[in-house]
Each structure stands twice: as C-alpha cells, then as structure tokens.
Coordinates of C-alpha atoms and ligand atoms in Angstrom, one line a residue:
X1 CA -8.0 -3.3 -15.4
X2 CA -9.9 -0.2 -14.9
X3 CA -11.0 1.6 -11.6
X4 CA -14.6 2.3 -11.4
X5 CA -16.8 4.1 -8.9
X6 CA -20.3 3.4 -8.6
X7 CA -22.6 6.0 -6.7
X8 CA -25.8 4.3 -5.8
X9 CA -27.8 3.9 -2.6
X10 CA -29.7 0.9 -3.5
X11 CA -27.9 -2.3 -3.2
X12 CA -30.1 -3.9 -5.6
X13 CA -28.8 -2.3 -8.5
X14 CA -25.2 -1.6 -6.9
X15 CA -24.5 -5.3 -6.0
X16 CA -25.3 -6.9 -9.5
X17 CA -23.0 -4.1 -11.1
X18 CA -20.2 -4.6 -9.1
X19 CA -20.5 -8.3 -9.3
X20 CA -20.5 -8.5 -12.7
X21 CA -17.7 -5.6 -13.3
X22 CA -15.6 -7.5 -11.2
X23 CA -15.5 -10.5 -13.1
X24 CA -13.8 -8.4 -15.9
X25 CA -11.0 -7.6 -13.2
X26 CA -11.9 -4.2 -12.7
X27 CA -11.3 -2.7 -9.3
X28 CA -15.0 -1.3 -8.0
X29 CA -16.0 0.9 -5.1
X30 CA -19.4 1.8 -4.0
X31 CA -20.5 5.1 -2.5
X32 CA -24.3 5.5 -1.7
X33 CA -24.5 9.2 -1.9
X34 CA -23.5 12.2 -3.8
X35 CA -21.4 14.3 -1.2
X36 CA -19.4 11.1 -0.5
X37 CA -18.9 10.6 -4.5
X38 CA -17.6 14.2 -4.6
X39 CA -15.1 13.7 -1.8
X40 CA -13.7 10.5 -3.5
X41 CA -13.5 12.2 -6.9
X42 CA -11.2 15.1 -5.3
X43 CA -8.9 12.8 -3.7
X44 CA -8.8 9.8 -6.3
X45 CA -8.7 9.2 -9.9
X46 CA -11.2 6.3 -11.6
X47 CA -11.7 5.4 -15.2
X48 CA -15.3 5.5 -14.9
X49 CA -18.1 6.7 -12.7
X50 CA -21.4 5.0 -13.0
X51 CA -23.7 7.7 -11.1
X52 CA -27.4 7.0 -10.2
X53 CA -29.7 10.0 -10.6
X54 CA -32.0 9.4 -7.7
X55 CA -29.7 9.8 -4.6
X56 CA -30.6 10.8 -1.0
X57 CA -29.5 14.2 -0.8
X58 CA -27.8 15.5 -3.8
X59 CA -29.0 14.2 -6.8
X60 CA -27.0 12.4 -9.3
X61 CA -27.2 15.3 -11.8
X62 CA -25.9 17.6 -9.4
X63 CA -22.9 15.7 -8.7
X64 CA -22.3 15.5 -12.1
X65 CA -22.6 19.1 -12.5
X66 CA -20.4 19.8 -9.8
X67 CA -17.4 17.3 -10.8
X68 CA -17.5 18.6 -14.2
X69 CA -17.3 22.5 -12.9
X70 CA -14.1 21.6 -10.9
X71 CA -12.4 20.3 -13.7
X72 CA -13.2 16.4 -13.5
X73 CA -13.0 14.8 -17.0
X74 CA -13.5 11.1 -16.2
X75 CA -16.3 9.5 -18.2
X76 CA -19.7 9.2 -16.6
X77 CA -22.4 6.8 -17.4
X78 CA -25.8 8.1 -15.4
X79 CA -28.6 5.7 -14.2
X80 CA -31.8 6.5 -14.0
X81 CA -35.4 5.5 -13.9
X82 CA -36.5 8.5 -15.9
X83 CA -36.9 7.5 -19.5
X84 CA -38.2 11.1 -20.5
X85 CA -36.2 12.6 -23.3
X86 CA -36.2 15.8 -21.4
X87 CA -34.4 14.2 -18.4
X88 CA -31.9 12.6 -20.6
X89 CA -31.1 15.9 -22.4
X90 CA -30.6 17.4 -18.7
X91 CA -28.3 14.6 -17.8
X92 CA -26.0 14.9 -20.7
X93 CA -26.2 18.5 -20.4
X94 CA -24.7 18.2 -17.0
X95 CA -21.8 16.4 -18.4
X96 CA -22.9 12.7 -18.3
X97 CA -21.2 10.9 -21.2
X98 CA -24.1 8.1 -21.5
X99 CA -27.4 7.4 -20.3
X100 CA -29.0 3.9 -19.1
X101 CA -32.7 3.7 -17.9
X102 CA -33.6 1.1 -15.2
X103 CA -34.3 -1.4 -15.5
X104 CA -31.5 -2.5 -17.6
X105 CA -30.1 -5.4 -18.8
X106 CA -26.3 -6.2 -16.7
X107 CA -24.5 -6.7 -19.9
X108 CA -25.8 -3.4 -21.1
X109 CA -23.9 -2.0 -18.4
X110 CA -20.7 -3.8 -18.9
X111 CA -21.0 -2.8 -22.7
X112 CA -21.6 0.7 -22.0
X113 CA -18.4 1.2 -19.6
X114 CA -16.3 -0.8 -22.2
X115 CA -17.2 1.9 -24.6
X116 CA -16.4 4.6 -22.3
X117 CA -13.2 3.1 -21.5
X118 CA -12.4 2.9 -25.3
X119 CA -12.4 6.7 -25.3
X120 CA -8.9 7.9 -26.2
X121 CA -8.2 9.4 -22.5
X122 CA -8.9 5.9 -21.1
X123 CA -7.6 2.7 -22.0
X124 CA -7.6 1.1 -25.4
X125 CA -7.1 -2.4 -27.2
X126 CA -7.5 -5.8 -25.9
X127 CA -3.9 -7.0 -26.8
X128 CA -1.1 -5.3 -25.6
X129 CA 2.6 -6.5 -27.4
X130 CA 6.1 -5.2 -26.5
X131 CA 8.7 -7.1 -27.9
X132 CA 8.5 -10.9 -26.4
X133 CA 5.7 -10.0 -24.1
X134 CA 1.9 -10.1 -25.2
X135 CA -0.6 -9.1 -22.7
X136 CA -4.4 -10.5 -23.5
X137 CA -6.9 -8.6 -21.5
X138 CA -10.1 -10.6 -22.4
X139 CA -8.5 -14.1 -21.5
X140 CA -6.2 -12.3 -18.7
X141 CA -3.4 -14.3 -20.4
X142 CA 0.5 -13.1 -20.5
X143 CA 3.1 -14.9 -22.7
X144 CA 6.9 -14.1 -23.0
X145 CA 8.5 -15.6 -26.3
X146 CA 5.2 -17.6 -26.4
X147 CA 5.1 -19.2 -23.1
X148 CA 2.5 -18.6 -20.7
X149 CA 3.5 -16.3 -17.3
X150 CA 1.5 -17.0 -14.6
X151 CA 1.0 -13.8 -13.0
X152 CA -1.1 -12.8 -9.7
X153 CA -4.1 -10.3 -10.5
X154 CA -2.3 -7.6 -9.3
X155 CA 0.8 -8.3 -11.0
X156 CA -1.0 -8.6 -14.3
X157 CA -3.1 -5.0 -13.6
X158 CA 0.5 -3.5 -12.9
X159 CA 2.0 -4.9 -16.2
X160 CA -1.4 -3.7 -17.9
X161 CA -1.1 -0.4 -16.6
X162 CA 2.6 -0.1 -17.6
X163 CA 1.8 -1.3 -20.8
X164 CA -0.5 1.4 -21.8
X165 CA 1.6 3.9 -20.4
X166 CA 5.1 3.3 -21.9
X167 CA 7.8 5.4 -21.4
X168 CA 6.1 7.4 -19.0
X169 CA 7.6 7.4 -15.4
X170 CA 5.4 6.8 -12.3
X171 CA 6.1 7.2 -8.7
X172 CA 5.4 4.5 -6.3
X173 CA 2.7 6.6 -5.0
X174 CA 1.0 7.2 -8.5
X175 CA 1.2 3.6 -9.2
X176 CA -0.5 3.0 -5.9
X177 CA -3.1 5.6 -6.7
X178 CA -4.1 4.5 -10.5
X179 CA -3.6 0.6 -10.0
X180 CA -4.7 0.0 -6.3
X181 CA -7.9 0.6 -4.7
X182 CA -8.4 3.9 -2.7
X183 CA -8.8 2.1 0.6
X184 CA -6.0 -0.3 0.1
X185 CA -3.5 -1.0 2.9
X186 CA -0.7 -1.1 0.1
X187 CA 2.3 1.1 0.4
X188 CA 5.1 2.2 -1.8
X189 CA 7.3 -0.9 -0.2
X190 CA 4.2 -3.1 -1.6
X191 CA 4.9 -1.7 -5.3
X192 CA 8.6 -2.2 -4.8
X193 CA 7.9 -6.0 -4.0
X194 CA 5.4 -6.3 -6.8
X195 CA 7.9 -4.6 -9.3
X196 CA 10.7 -7.0 -8.1
X197 CA 8.5 -10.0 -8.6
X198 CA 7.1 -8.7 -12.1
X199 CA 10.5 -8.3 -13.2
X200 CA 11.7 -11.8 -12.4
X201 CA 8.6 -13.4 -14.5
X202 CA 8.6 -11.2 -17.7
X203 CA 12.6 -10.2 -18.0
X204 CA 14.6 -12.3 -20.1
X205 CA 17.9 -13.4 -18.1
X206 CA 20.5 -11.4 -20.2
X207 CA 18.7 -8.5 -21.2
X208 CA 18.0 -5.2 -19.3
X209 CA 15.0 -5.1 -17.4
X210 CA 11.4 -3.8 -19.3
X211 CA 10.5 -1.9 -15.8
X212 CA 13.2 0.8 -15.6
X213 CA 14.0 2.6 -12.2
X214 CA 14.6 6.0 -12.8
X215 CA 16.5 6.9 -9.9
X216 CA 14.8 9.2 -6.9
X217 CA 11.7 9.5 -9.4
X218 CA 10.2 6.4 -9.9
X219 CA 9.5 3.4 -12.3
X220 CA 9.1 3.4 -16.4
X221 CA 8.0 0.8 -18.8
X222 CA 10.4 0.9 -21.7
X223 CA 8.7 0.3 -25.2
X224 CA 10.9 1.0 -28.1
X225 CA 8.5 -1.6 -30.2
X226 CA 5.5 -1.5 -28.4
X227 CA 2.1 -1.7 -30.1
X228 CA -1.3 -2.4 -29.1
X229 CA -4.2 -3.7 -31.1
Ligands
LIG1 CA1 -30.7 5.3 -6.5

C-alpha cells in the first residue's frame, strides 16, 4: 500500500491511472491544479507524486521546483505531452525523478510507480516476514503459521505499514496520516479499533502482542527476527 497524489486536470488521464493503481491497493488522491497540489503537500505525506506538466495556472514543472525547494523529497513522476529532450532535461533539473511522455501505456505508469516505490526511502520488497507472520503484497495475502488470516483492506494496510517500519513508534495520528487517505473521517479512535482487531487476528493466544502499546506515545511493531525479501 502506498499513498499516491495525482496532479492532473484532465480526467481522461487521471481516471484510468487512478483506477489502475487502485487495483494495486494504493490510496489515490487527485488534485487538478498546482496550487492545490502544493497545499496538499504542505500538510500530508505521499509516497509518490504523479505530476502532469500541462496544468491550468502553474505548470507542473513549477510545482516540482517549489516542492523541492521547500524540502520535499517524495519521488515525482512527471507526465507530459512534450517529447523533446530539452523539456525532459528541464523536468529532471526541476527535481522530477522520472518522466513519461503522453500518450502512455497505463501499465507503464504502474511500472514506473513501482520502481519509484522500490527506492530506499520508500517501501521495499513484496514479501514481508516476521516470525510466523508472512505478508505477500502481490497476492494481498497474510498467513500465520501457514494458515491464511482474513484481513480487511485497511487491516492489511496497517499491518504492512508496521512490518515495513519495525521497532519504530508511531502515534495514532501518525498512523492516520501515513495509512489513511487525507480526507478520511477516521480518528485516533478508529486506529485503536483497528489495532485491537489486528491483534486478535495475528497474535498467538499465549505470546505477547506483536503490536506493542508504548504508553502515552503510540504503537510499535516488534520485529526481533523480521526480514523482507
Ligand atoms: Ca493536464
């Protein structure tokens, strides 16, 4: 699960990208102009930004420049109808990580997004293991001692997030920010409910919970013997 911001004013382009990437269980948000994009980026964290060059008002390349100069490090995939090398260089100079020329194959967008997510600062690996718990991203499957565990999509997303950030403490607010959509109605209470349900599903009856409560701070996934691959 990754949180992806699409900045594109033409629904003919953003709709298919949103639909395609949603199938990979990503959380997708779409804004239609640069000012709105910069606004979102000030307040919320995303794992990848898909940024169109041609936008009403501020062009995508300017959004990219401003975001980078404000310290933003999120990987950016630029979309553009401009195929010339000069434009490509301008985009990359402005701080874009990758570049795709319209019209593009939708599978190509997905492949580029996956490549950006594989970068070290982002999520890595498709199979995560911790003790008896195995989480497979591709098939959206979780098993405990080989037995399949049925998780709701958000329970899965939360578990994946914990397994990718073992031994780090996250407050309920931080989990909301990183795992839920920005416009979600969820509250810290929602997080508590999800964590309770997740514990019931993944913890063994006699051992300590994999998700530790750090009193007054938040939650931590304990991963003494975890590995990803
Ligand atoms: Ca556009």
